[in-house]
PDB file of C-alpha atoms in Angstrom:
ATOM      1  CA  UNK D 269      11.994  -1.002 -26.579  1.00  0.00           C
ATOM      2  CA  UNK D 270      14.790   0.903 -24.904  1.00  0.00           C
ATOM      3  CA  UNK D 271      13.763   4.406 -23.902  1.00  0.00           C
ATOM      4  CA  UNK D 272      15.968   7.489 -24.231  1.00  0.00           C
ATOM      5  CA  UNK D 273      17.176   9.063 -21.020  1.00  0.00           C
ATOM      6  CA  UNK D 274      14.508  11.329 -19.568  1.00  0.00           C
ATOM      7  CA  UNK D 275      13.627  13.388 -16.521  1.00  0.00           C
ATOM      8  CA  UNK D 276      11.911  10.269 -15.175  1.00  0.00           C
ATOM      9  CA  UNK D 277      15.349   8.996 -14.187  1.00  0.00           C
ATOM     10  CA  UNK D 278      15.671  11.633 -11.474  1.00  0.00           C
ATOM     11  CA  UNK D 279      14.454  10.090  -8.248  1.00  0.00           C
ATOM     12  CA  UNK D 280      13.687   6.786  -9.963  1.00  0.00           C
ATOM     13  CA  UNK D 281      14.515   3.327  -8.686  1.00  0.00           C
ATOM     14  CA  UNK D 282      17.184   1.832 -10.961  1.00  0.00           C
ATOM     15  CA  UNK D 283      17.696  -1.930 -11.206  1.00  0.00           C
ATOM     16  CA  UNK D 284      20.643  -3.653 -12.826  1.00  0.00           C
ATOM     17  CA  UNK D 285      19.772  -6.613 -15.056  1.00  0.00           C
ATOM     18  CA  UNK D 286      21.806  -9.274 -16.877  1.00  0.00           C
ATOM     19  CA  UNK D 287      19.237 -11.971 -17.588  1.00  0.00           C
ATOM     20  CA  UNK D 288      20.160 -14.153 -14.605  1.00  0.00           C
ATOM     21  CA  UNK D 289      17.600 -15.386 -12.101  1.00  0.00           C
ATOM     22  CA  UNK D 290      19.316 -13.338  -9.359  1.00  0.00           C
ATOM     23  CA  UNK D 291      18.959 -10.188 -11.458  1.00  0.00           C
ATOM     24  CA  UNK D 292      15.316 -10.951 -12.308  1.00  0.00           C
ATOM     25  CA  UNK D 293      14.572 -11.258  -8.603  1.00  0.00           C
ATOM     26  CA  UNK D 294      16.312  -7.923  -7.998  1.00  0.00           C
ATOM     27  CA  UNK D 295      14.312  -6.197 -10.747  1.00  0.00           C
ATOM     28  CA  UNK D 296      11.022  -7.457  -9.340  1.00  0.00           C
ATOM     29  CA  UNK D 297      12.039  -6.297  -5.855  1.00  0.00           C
ATOM     30  CA  UNK D 298      12.935  -2.908  -7.326  1.00  0.00           C
ATOM     31  CA  UNK D 299       9.597  -2.712  -9.143  1.00  0.00           C
ATOM     32  CA  UNK D 300       7.692  -3.311  -5.914  1.00  0.00           C
ATOM     33  CA  UNK D 301       9.751  -0.682  -4.142  1.00  0.00           C
ATOM     34  CA  UNK D 302       9.318   1.838  -6.975  1.00  0.00           C
ATOM     35  CA  UNK D 303       5.549   1.318  -6.879  1.00  0.00           C
ATOM     36  CA  UNK D 304       5.525   1.761  -3.093  1.00  0.00           C
ATOM     37  CA  UNK D 305       7.537   4.987  -3.389  1.00  0.00           C
ATOM     38  CA  UNK D 306       5.465   6.329  -6.260  1.00  0.00           C
ATOM     39  CA  UNK D 307       8.589   6.450  -8.432  1.00  0.00           C
ATOM     40  CA  UNK D 308       9.448   5.229 -11.886  1.00  0.00           C
ATOM     41  CA  UNK D 309      11.464   2.078 -12.474  1.00  0.00           C
ATOM     42  CA  UNK D 310      14.480   2.065 -14.787  1.00  0.00           C
ATOM     43  CA  UNK D 311      15.863  -1.353 -15.755  1.00  0.00           C
ATOM     44  CA  UNK D 312      19.432  -1.041 -17.014  1.00  0.00           C
ATOM     45  CA  UNK D 313      21.483  -3.693 -18.779  1.00  0.00           C
ATOM     46  CA  UNK D 314      25.103  -3.320 -19.804  1.00  0.00           C
ATOM     47  CA  UNK D 315      26.434  -5.081 -22.879  1.00  0.00           C
ATOM     48  CA  UNK D 316      30.190  -5.422 -23.041  1.00  0.00           C
ATOM     49  CA  UNK D 317      32.225  -7.219 -25.681  1.00  0.00           C
ATOM     50  CA  UNK D 318      35.694  -8.457 -24.637  1.00  0.00           C
ATOM     51  CA  UNK D 319      38.677  -7.152 -26.598  1.00  0.00           C
ATOM     52  CA  UNK D 320      40.201  -9.608 -29.032  1.00  0.00           C
ATOM     53  CA  UNK D 321      43.894  -9.766 -30.030  1.00  0.00           C
ATOM     54  CA  UNK D 322      44.647  -8.400 -33.462  1.00  0.00           C
ATOM     55  CA  UNK D 323      46.668 -11.462 -34.423  1.00  0.00           C
ATOM     56  CA  UNK D 324      46.932 -15.046 -33.319  1.00  0.00           C
ATOM     57  CA  UNK D 325      50.244 -16.727 -32.454  1.00  0.00           C
ATOM     58  CA  UNK D 326      51.774 -18.147 -35.623  1.00  0.00           C
ATOM     59  CA  UNK D 327      50.408 -15.398 -37.815  1.00  0.00           C
ATOM     60  CA  UNK D 328      47.092 -14.677 -39.391  1.00  0.00           C
ATOM     61  CA  UNK D 329      44.858 -11.700 -38.772  1.00  0.00           C
ATOM     62  CA  UNK D 330      41.948 -12.130 -36.380  1.00  0.00           C
ATOM     63  CA  UNK D 331      39.136 -11.335 -36.132  1.00  0.00           C
ATOM     64  CA  UNK D 332      37.921 -11.251 -39.671  1.00  0.00           C
ATOM     65  CA  UNK D 333      36.365  -7.954 -40.853  1.00  0.00           C
ATOM     66  CA  UNK D 334      32.973  -7.341 -39.334  1.00  0.00           C
ATOM     67  CA  UNK D 335      33.282 -10.072 -36.689  1.00  0.00           C
ATOM     68  CA  UNK D 336      33.232  -7.762 -33.676  1.00  0.00           C
ATOM     69  CA  UNK D 337      30.479  -5.576 -35.096  1.00  0.00           C
ATOM     70  CA  UNK D 338      28.276  -8.583 -35.806  1.00  0.00           C
ATOM     71  CA  UNK D 339      28.874  -9.994 -32.339  1.00  0.00           C
ATOM     72  CA  UNK D 340      28.049  -6.691 -30.693  1.00  0.00           C
ATOM     73  CA  UNK D 341      24.877  -6.330 -32.743  1.00  0.00           C
ATOM     74  CA  UNK D 342      23.751  -9.852 -31.811  1.00  0.00           C
ATOM     75  CA  UNK D 343      24.434  -9.205 -28.114  1.00  0.00           C
ATOM     76  CA  UNK D 344      22.484  -5.951 -28.248  1.00  0.00           C
ATOM     77  CA  UNK D 345      19.479  -7.563 -29.912  1.00  0.00           C
ATOM     78  CA  UNK D 346      19.481 -10.312 -27.287  1.00  0.00           C
ATOM     79  CA  UNK D 347      19.724  -7.752 -24.472  1.00  0.00           C
ATOM     80  CA  UNK D 348      16.906  -5.680 -26.005  1.00  0.00           C
ATOM     81  CA  UNK D 349      14.678  -8.756 -26.023  1.00  0.00           C
ATOM     82  CA  UNK D 350      15.500  -9.600 -22.397  1.00  0.00           C
ATOM     83  CA  UNK D 351      14.878  -6.016 -21.290  1.00  0.00           C
ATOM     84  CA  UNK D 352      11.536  -5.979 -23.082  1.00  0.00           C
ATOM     85  CA  UNK D 353      10.475  -9.213 -21.391  1.00  0.00           C
ATOM     86  CA  UNK D 354      11.373  -8.104 -17.857  1.00  0.00           C
ATOM     87  CA  UNK D 355       9.791  -4.678 -18.386  1.00  0.00           C
ATOM     88  CA  UNK D 356       6.521  -6.262 -19.508  1.00  0.00           C
ATOM     89  CA  UNK D 357       6.658  -8.634 -16.542  1.00  0.00           C
ATOM     90  CA  UNK D 358       6.904  -5.646 -14.187  1.00  0.00           C
ATOM     91  CA  UNK D 359       4.102  -3.737 -15.923  1.00  0.00           C
ATOM     92  CA  UNK D 360       1.791  -6.741 -15.625  1.00  0.00           C
ATOM     93  CA  UNK D 361       2.596  -7.270 -11.944  1.00  0.00           C
ATOM     94  CA  UNK D 362       2.409  -3.564 -11.025  1.00  0.00           C
ATOM     95  CA  UNK D 363      -0.186  -1.897 -13.271  1.00  0.00           C
ATOM     96  CA  UNK D 364       0.383   1.829 -13.540  1.00  0.00           C
ATOM     97  CA  UNK D 365       4.093   1.599 -12.746  1.00  0.00           C
ATOM     98  CA  UNK D 366       6.156   3.685 -15.178  1.00  0.00           C
ATOM     99  CA  UNK D 367       8.863   1.357 -16.480  1.00  0.00           C
ATOM    100  CA  UNK D 368      11.650   2.287 -18.872  1.00  0.00           C
ATOM    101  CA  UNK D 369      14.765   0.431 -19.975  1.00  0.00           C
ATOM    102  CA  UNK D 370      18.340   1.423 -20.691  1.00  0.00           C
ATOM    103  CA  UNK D 371      20.700  -0.573 -22.863  1.00  0.00           C
ATOM    104  CA  UNK D 372      24.244   0.533 -22.073  1.00  0.00           C
ATOM    105  CA  UNK D 373      27.680  -0.361 -23.373  1.00  0.00           C
ATOM    106  CA  UNK D 374      30.912  -0.483 -21.384  1.00  0.00           C
ATOM    107  CA  UNK D 375      32.017  -1.697 -17.960  1.00  0.00           C
ATOM    108  CA  UNK D 376      28.981  -2.735 -15.950  1.00  0.00           C
ATOM    109  CA  UNK D 377      29.926  -1.022 -12.637  1.00  0.00           C
ATOM    110  CA  UNK D 378      30.749   2.276 -14.356  1.00  0.00           C
ATOM    111  CA  UNK D 379      27.674   2.315 -16.576  1.00  0.00           C
ATOM    112  CA  UNK D 380      25.233   1.295 -13.837  1.00  0.00           C
ATOM    113  CA  UNK D 381      26.624   3.947 -11.486  1.00  0.00           C
ATOM    114  CA  UNK D 382      26.270   6.534 -14.243  1.00  0.00           C
ATOM    115  CA  UNK D 383      22.710   5.422 -15.044  1.00  0.00           C
ATOM    116  CA  UNK D 384      21.774   5.697 -11.366  1.00  0.00           C
ATOM    117  CA  UNK D 385      23.562   9.017 -10.752  1.00  0.00           C
ATOM    118  CA  UNK D 386      20.287  10.817  -9.977  1.00  0.00           C
ATOM    119  CA  UNK D 387      18.349   7.785  -8.770  1.00  0.00           C
ATOM    120  CA  UNK D 388      16.686   7.493  -5.395  1.00  0.00           C
ATOM    121  CA  UNK D 389      17.849   3.907  -5.065  1.00  0.00           C
ATOM    122  CA  UNK D 390      19.960   1.367  -6.973  1.00  0.00           C
ATOM    123  CA  UNK D 391      18.981  -2.316  -6.746  1.00  0.00           C
ATOM    124  CA  UNK D 392      21.202  -5.194  -7.865  1.00  0.00           C
ATOM    125  CA  UNK D 393      21.304  -8.961  -7.495  1.00  0.00           C
ATOM    126  CA  UNK D 394      23.845 -10.536  -5.196  1.00  0.00           C
ATOM    127  CA  UNK D 395      25.381 -12.465  -8.073  1.00  0.00           C
ATOM    128  CA  UNK D 396      24.879 -12.672 -11.793  1.00  0.00           C
ATOM    129  CA  UNK D 397      25.707 -14.925 -14.695  1.00  0.00           C
ATOM    130  CA  UNK D 398      29.393 -15.138 -13.760  1.00  0.00           C
ATOM    131  CA  UNK D 399      29.209 -15.612  -9.986  1.00  0.00           C
ATOM    132  CA  UNK D 400      28.465 -18.650  -7.845  1.00  0.00           C
ATOM    133  CA  UNK D 401      24.850 -18.230  -6.735  1.00  0.00           C
ATOM    134  CA  UNK D 402      24.108 -17.944  -3.016  1.00  0.00           C
ATOM    135  CA  UNK D 403      27.812 -17.778  -2.182  1.00  0.00           C
ATOM    136  CA  UNK D 404      29.701 -14.904  -3.775  1.00  0.00           C
ATOM    137  CA  UNK D 405      28.781 -11.309  -4.363  1.00  0.00           C
ATOM    138  CA  UNK D 406      29.634 -10.690  -8.006  1.00  0.00           C
ATOM    139  CA  UNK D 407      32.393  -8.359  -9.138  1.00  0.00           C
ATOM    140  CA  UNK D 408      29.934  -5.747 -10.438  1.00  0.00           C
ATOM    141  CA  UNK D 409      28.083  -5.707  -7.118  1.00  0.00           C
ATOM    142  CA  UNK D 410      31.361  -5.477  -5.201  1.00  0.00           C
ATOM    143  CA  UNK D 411      32.549  -2.449  -7.164  1.00  0.00           C
ATOM    144  CA  UNK D 412      29.211  -0.671  -6.841  1.00  0.00           C
ATOM    145  CA  UNK D 413      29.117  -1.307  -3.101  1.00  0.00           C
ATOM    146  CA  UNK D 414      32.503   0.370  -2.760  1.00  0.00           C
ATOM    147  CA  UNK D 415      32.014   3.272  -5.144  1.00  0.00           C
ATOM    148  CA  UNK D 416      28.335   4.130  -5.600  1.00  0.00           C
ATOM    149  CA  UNK D 417      27.441   7.139  -3.457  1.00  0.00           C
ATOM    150  CA  UNK D 418      23.701   6.579  -2.925  1.00  0.00           C
ATOM    151  CA  UNK D 419      21.742   3.847  -1.131  1.00  0.00           C
ATOM    152  CA  UNK D 420      22.078   0.459  -2.766  1.00  0.00           C
ATOM    153  CA  UNK D 421      20.038  -2.690  -2.126  1.00  0.00           C
ATOM    154  CA  UNK D 422      21.492  -6.131  -2.776  1.00  0.00           C
ATOM    155  CA  UNK D 423      18.761  -8.727  -3.287  1.00  0.00           C
ATOM    156  CA  UNK D 424      19.816 -12.194  -2.294  1.00  0.00           C
ATOM    157  CA  UNK D 425      18.346 -15.596  -3.146  1.00  0.00           C
ATOM    158  CA  UNK D 426      15.047 -16.574  -1.573  1.00  0.00           C
ATOM    159  CA  UNK D 427      11.607 -15.068  -1.183  1.00  0.00           C
ATOM    160  CA  UNK D 428      10.839 -12.137   1.079  1.00  0.00           C
ATOM    161  CA  UNK D 429       8.299 -13.324   3.685  1.00  0.00           C
ATOM    162  CA  UNK D 430       4.984 -11.484   3.968  1.00  0.00           C
ATOM    163  CA  UNK D 431       5.003  -9.306   7.068  1.00  0.00           C
ATOM    164  CA  UNK D 432       8.727  -9.711   7.615  1.00  0.00           C
ATOM    165  CA  UNK D 433      10.383  -7.198   9.913  1.00  0.00           C
ATOM    166  CA  UNK D 434      12.975  -4.585   9.020  1.00  0.00           C
ATOM    167  CA  UNK D 435      16.296  -4.833  10.885  1.00  0.00           C
ATOM    168  CA  UNK D 436      18.775  -1.971  11.248  1.00  0.00           C
ATOM    169  CA  UNK D 437      22.218  -1.985  12.820  1.00  0.00           C
ATOM    170  CA  UNK D 438      22.798   0.820  15.336  1.00  0.00           C
ATOM    171  CA  UNK D 439      26.291   1.784  16.500  1.00  0.00           C
ATOM    172  CA  UNK D 440      26.044   5.539  17.157  1.00  0.00           C
ATOM    173  CA  UNK D 441      27.957   6.596  14.026  1.00  0.00           C
ATOM    174  CA  UNK D 442      26.697   9.204  11.554  1.00  0.00           C
ATOM    175  CA  UNK D 443      26.395   6.518   8.911  1.00  0.00           C
ATOM    176  CA  UNK D 444      24.313   4.428  11.289  1.00  0.00           C
ATOM    177  CA  UNK D 445      21.907   7.350  11.732  1.00  0.00           C
ATOM    178  CA  UNK D 446      21.441   7.501   7.957  1.00  0.00           C
ATOM    179  CA  UNK D 447      20.705   3.764   7.990  1.00  0.00           C
ATOM    180  CA  UNK D 448      18.120   4.259  10.739  1.00  0.00           C
ATOM    181  CA  UNK D 449      16.329   6.900   8.680  1.00  0.00           C
ATOM    182  CA  UNK D 450      16.265   4.610   5.651  1.00  0.00           C
ATOM    183  CA  UNK D 451      14.988   1.688   7.753  1.00  0.00           C
ATOM    184  CA  UNK D 452      12.204   3.719   9.388  1.00  0.00           C
ATOM    185  CA  UNK D 453      11.084   5.066   6.024  1.00  0.00           C
ATOM    186  CA  UNK D 454      10.975   1.567   4.504  1.00  0.00           C
ATOM    187  CA  UNK D 455       9.181   0.054   7.503  1.00  0.00           C
ATOM    188  CA  UNK D 456       6.584   2.840   7.517  1.00  0.00           C
ATOM    189  CA  UNK D 457       5.919   2.542   3.776  1.00  0.00           C
ATOM    190  CA  UNK D 458       5.515  -1.249   3.910  1.00  0.00           C
ATOM    191  CA  UNK D 459       3.752  -1.485   7.312  1.00  0.00           C
ATOM    192  CA  UNK D 460       6.549  -3.511   8.895  1.00  0.00           C
ATOM    193  CA  UNK D 461       7.886  -3.618  12.424  1.00  0.00           C
ATOM    194  CA  UNK D 462      11.421  -2.325  12.977  1.00  0.00           C
ATOM    195  CA  UNK D 463      14.140  -4.052  14.994  1.00  0.00           C
ATOM    196  CA  UNK D 464      16.932  -1.686  16.071  1.00  0.00           C
ATOM    197  CA  UNK D 465      19.941  -3.799  17.020  1.00  0.00           C
ATOM    198  CA  UNK D 466      22.947  -2.551  18.951  1.00  0.00           C
ATOM    199  CA  UNK D 467      25.818  -4.969  19.529  1.00  0.00           C
ATOM    200  CA  UNK D 468      27.889  -4.237  22.614  1.00  0.00           C
ATOM    201  CA  UNK D 469      31.224  -5.716  21.532  1.00  0.00           C
ATOM    202  CA  UNK D 470      33.176  -5.911  18.291  1.00  0.00           C
ATOM    203  CA  UNK D 471      35.113  -8.843  19.744  1.00  0.00           C
ATOM    204  CA  UNK D 472      34.008 -12.483  19.689  1.00  0.00           C
ATOM    205  CA  UNK D 473      32.843 -13.644  23.107  1.00  0.00           C
ATOM    206  CA  UNK D 474      35.573 -16.264  23.281  1.00  0.00           C
ATOM    207  CA  UNK D 475      38.157 -13.458  23.113  1.00  0.00           C
ATOM    208  CA  UNK D 476      36.902 -11.948  26.361  1.00  0.00           C
ATOM    209  CA  UNK D 477      38.791 -12.708  29.548  1.00  0.00           C
ATOM    210  CA  UNK D 478      35.679 -14.150  31.187  1.00  0.00           C
ATOM    211  CA  UNK D 479      32.249 -15.169  30.013  1.00  0.00           C
ATOM    212  CA  UNK D 480      29.741 -12.394  30.824  1.00  0.00           C
ATOM    213  CA  UNK D 481      27.394 -13.309  33.646  1.00  0.00           C
ATOM    214  CA  UNK D 482      23.715 -12.432  33.714  1.00  0.00           C
ATOM    215  CA  UNK D 483      24.610  -9.442  35.885  1.00  0.00           C
ATOM    216  CA  UNK D 484      27.218  -8.357  33.326  1.00  0.00           C
ATOM    217  CA  UNK D 485      24.647  -8.600  30.568  1.00  0.00           C
ATOM    218  CA  UNK D 486      22.209  -6.467  32.541  1.00  0.00           C
ATOM    219  CA  UNK D 487      24.886  -3.793  32.990  1.00  0.00           C
ATOM    220  CA  UNK D 488      25.715  -3.945  29.273  1.00  0.00           C
ATOM    221  CA  UNK D 489      22.052  -3.496  28.390  1.00  0.00           C
ATOM    222  CA  UNK D 490      21.786  -0.526  30.739  1.00  0.00           C
ATOM    223  CA  UNK D 491      24.776   1.121  29.082  1.00  0.00           C
ATOM    224  CA  UNK D 492      23.469   0.370  25.603  1.00  0.00           C
ATOM    225  CA  UNK D 493      20.034   1.889  26.169  1.00  0.00           C
ATOM    226  CA  UNK D 494      21.217   5.540  26.100  1.00  0.00           C
ATOM    227  CA  UNK D 495      22.963   4.976  22.760  1.00  0.00           C
ATOM    228  CA  UNK D 496      19.819   3.448  21.269  1.00  0.00           C
ATOM    229  CA  UNK D 497      17.664   6.209  22.752  1.00  0.00           C
ATOM    230  CA  UNK D 498      19.890   8.911  21.312  1.00  0.00           C
ATOM    231  CA  UNK D 499      20.164   7.223  17.910  1.00  0.00           C
ATOM    232  CA  UNK D 500      16.394   6.725  17.589  1.00  0.00           C
ATOM    233  CA  UNK D 501      15.442  10.122  19.024  1.00  0.00           C
ATOM    234  CA  UNK D 502      12.855  11.954  16.940  1.00  0.00           C
ATOM    235  CA  UNK D 503      11.872   9.039  14.738  1.00  0.00           C
ATOM    236  CA  UNK D 504       8.982   7.883  16.927  1.00  0.00           C
ATOM    237  CA  UNK D 505       7.293  11.251  16.382  1.00  0.00           C
ATOM    238  CA  UNK D 506       7.942  11.171  12.612  1.00  0.00           C
ATOM    239  CA  UNK D 507       6.867   7.538  12.236  1.00  0.00           C
ATOM    240  CA  UNK D 508       4.274   6.913  14.979  1.00  0.00           C
ATOM    241  CA  UNK D 509       2.812   3.863  13.227  1.00  0.00           C
ATOM    242  CA  UNK D 510       6.071   1.880  13.129  1.00  0.00           C
ATOM    243  CA  UNK D 511       6.400  -0.638  16.004  1.00  0.00           C
ATOM    244  CA  UNK D 512      10.007  -0.650  17.228  1.00  0.00           C
ATOM    245  CA  UNK D 513      11.773  -3.438  19.100  1.00  0.00           C
ATOM    246  CA  UNK D 514      15.117  -2.497  20.638  1.00  0.00           C
ATOM    247  CA  UNK D 515      17.670  -5.271  20.979  1.00  0.00           C
ATOM    248  CA  UNK D 516      21.067  -5.113  22.685  1.00  0.00           C
ATOM    249  CA  UNK D 517      23.269  -8.105  22.006  1.00  0.00           C
ATOM    250  CA  UNK D 518      26.575  -9.288  23.438  1.00  0.00           C
ATOM    251  CA  UNK D 519      27.916 -10.882  20.301  1.00  0.00           C
ATOM    252  CA  UNK D 520      29.864 -10.326  17.094  1.00  0.00           C
ATOM    253  CA  UNK D 521      28.008  -7.650  15.098  1.00  0.00           C
ATOM    254  CA  UNK D 522      27.811  -9.667  11.879  1.00  0.00           C
ATOM    255  CA  UNK D 523      26.579 -12.762  13.698  1.00  0.00           C
ATOM    256  CA  UNK D 524      23.949 -10.839  15.674  1.00  0.00           C
ATOM    257  CA  UNK D 525      22.686  -9.023  12.549  1.00  0.00           C
ATOM    258  CA  UNK D 526      22.464 -12.268  10.569  1.00  0.00           C
ATOM    259  CA  UNK D 527      20.464 -13.912  13.362  1.00  0.00           C
ATOM    260  CA  UNK D 528      18.034 -11.002  13.580  1.00  0.00           C
ATOM    261  CA  UNK D 529      17.699 -10.909   9.772  1.00  0.00           C
ATOM    262  CA  UNK D 530      16.222 -14.417   9.602  1.00  0.00           C
ATOM    263  CA  UNK D 531      12.764 -13.980   8.110  1.00  0.00           C
ATOM    264  CA  UNK D 532      13.273 -10.234   7.639  1.00  0.00           C
ATOM    265  CA  UNK D 533      12.006  -8.192   4.702  1.00  0.00           C
ATOM    266  CA  UNK D 534      15.139  -6.042   4.728  1.00  0.00           C
ATOM    267  CA  UNK D 535      18.373  -5.582   6.658  1.00  0.00           C
ATOM    268  CA  UNK D 536      19.781  -2.041   6.685  1.00  0.00           C
ATOM    269  CA  UNK D 537      23.409  -1.292   7.530  1.00  0.00           C
ATOM    270  CA  UNK D 538      25.712   1.692   7.216  1.00  0.00           C
ATOM    271  CA  UNK D 539      28.528   1.487   4.703  1.00  0.00           C
ATOM    272  CA  UNK D 540      30.980   1.811   7.603  1.00  0.00           C
ATOM    273  CA  UNK D 541      30.697   2.153  11.343  1.00  0.00           C
ATOM    274  CA  UNK D 542      32.412   3.420  14.439  1.00  0.00           C
ATOM    275  CA  UNK D 543      35.527   1.240  14.385  1.00  0.00           C
ATOM    276  CA  UNK D 544      39.118   2.337  13.613  1.00  0.00           C
ATOM    277  CA  UNK D 545      38.610   1.593   9.919  1.00  0.00           C
ATOM    278  CA  UNK D 546      35.348   3.538   9.688  1.00  0.00           C
ATOM    279  CA  UNK D 547      36.647   5.689   6.839  1.00  0.00           C
ATOM    280  CA  UNK D 548      36.887   2.663   4.554  1.00  0.00           C
ATOM    281  CA  UNK D 549      34.163   2.770   1.905  1.00  0.00           C
ATOM    282  CA  UNK D 550      32.747  -0.586   2.933  1.00  0.00           C
ATOM    283  CA  UNK D 551      33.177  -1.785   6.497  1.00  0.00           C
ATOM    284  CA  UNK D 552      33.732  -5.377   7.546  1.00  0.00           C
ATOM    285  CA  UNK D 553      30.224  -5.768   8.990  1.00  0.00           C
ATOM    286  CA  UNK D 554      28.405  -4.388   5.950  1.00  0.00           C
ATOM    287  CA  UNK D 555      30.629  -6.499   3.693  1.00  0.00           C
ATOM    288  CA  UNK D 556      29.785  -9.630   5.669  1.00  0.00           C
ATOM    289  CA  UNK D 557      26.074  -8.858   5.461  1.00  0.00           C
ATOM    290  CA  UNK D 558      25.919  -8.461   1.684  1.00  0.00           C
ATOM    291  CA  UNK D 559      27.744 -11.786   1.380  1.00  0.00           C
ATOM    292  CA  UNK D 560      25.825 -13.808   3.944  1.00  0.00           C
ATOM    293  CA  UNK D 561      22.576 -12.155   5.099  1.00  0.00           C
ATOM    294  CA  UNK D 562      19.437 -14.293   4.640  1.00  0.00           C
ATOM    295  CA  UNK D 563      17.421 -11.380   3.194  1.00  0.00           C
ATOM    296  CA  UNK D 564      17.822  -8.288   0.984  1.00  0.00           C
ATOM    297  CA  UNK D 565      20.430  -5.859   2.350  1.00  0.00           C
ATOM    298  CA  UNK D 566      20.413  -2.062   2.032  1.00  0.00           C
ATOM    299  CA  UNK D 567      23.815  -0.389   2.370  1.00  0.00           C
ATOM    300  CA  UNK D 568      23.502   3.296   3.205  1.00  0.00           C
ATOM    301  CA  UNK D 569      26.173   5.980   3.184  1.00  0.00           C
ATOM    302  CA  UNK D 570      26.364   9.141   5.257  1.00  0.00           C
ATOM    303  CA  UNK D 571      24.684  12.115   3.525  1.00  0.00           C
ATOM    304  CA  UNK D 572      28.005  13.924   3.068  1.00  0.00           C
ATOM    305  CA  UNK D 573      28.941  11.127   0.686  1.00  0.00           C
ATOM    306  CA  UNK D 574      26.046  12.015  -1.577  1.00  0.00           C
ATOM    307  CA  UNK D 575      22.769  11.219   0.191  1.00  0.00           C
ATOM    308  CA  UNK D 576      20.348  13.885   1.359  1.00  0.00           C
ATOM    309  CA  UNK D 577      18.213  12.123   3.925  1.00  0.00           C
ATOM    310  CA  UNK D 578      14.902  10.239   4.077  1.00  0.00           C
ATOM    311  CA  UNK D 579      11.848  12.463   4.403  1.00  0.00           C
ATOM    312  CA  UNK D 580       8.693  10.637   5.325  1.00  0.00           C
ATOM    313  CA  UNK D 581       6.854   9.738   2.124  1.00  0.00           C
ATOM    314  CA  UNK D 582       4.116   7.303   1.225  1.00  0.00           C
ATOM    315  CA  UNK D 583       3.731   6.092  -2.329  1.00  0.00           C
TER     316      UNK D 583
END
């Protein structure tokens, strides 16, 4: 049964659902994360009914009276049933988890963003009923990634391995620092190791004048260490139980992140980085990751865009 909006929504984990297998996987991921955070889970589904022309070519009124209303009512009943099923599934798997549902009407990106306005986290599948699975990020996900102002997790196909690491991209930007805080908090809560990856060059290696020698790579690593040290400063004291592996790569950022994310529980990236287009709402690296990463991806914005930080909490 769909619940009315309540104070539980504030700080909750909100998951978008459309009945697809991708969305079911996202809801279950969100339920596990809500339980770990000690938060409620809100499962939201949007029912939209496409507009129909008032008349057909050649004359004749269409639709007949009551057609749209009947169709909308049928769609709502079907969505109610699906929401009830997934909510019960989550309650069985995570006893004690507070689960509520929202049945919304309108454009999916707008309604999901509105439902998650006060949420701690929004979780969506990488593709839904209208997207090619494992290849494209659906249109709803794409719009939310560009416009939603809080952290958003895109759950991709495949199972999350037990004990998988958490990977975070580090480039020295303010947005990257927000991503680091999110990654540490997640790793601490789930008892995972953290890999902090800094990629030296934004250019493909073949574009360089010469191939870096071993000596060149050693110099690059030496220059990258201060940036990693500065970016991670203070977190070791706040999260002493999180093992951290620092990696400096001479590679394309998206390629290096994808390689590190193999077998990971979560990949965390900033919504944009240090490059000349850093003011764009979704940078090229984060966009590539939500399309191609082999694990769930968290996209985090700088706190001035609406996020307030990641205090250490254990659910």
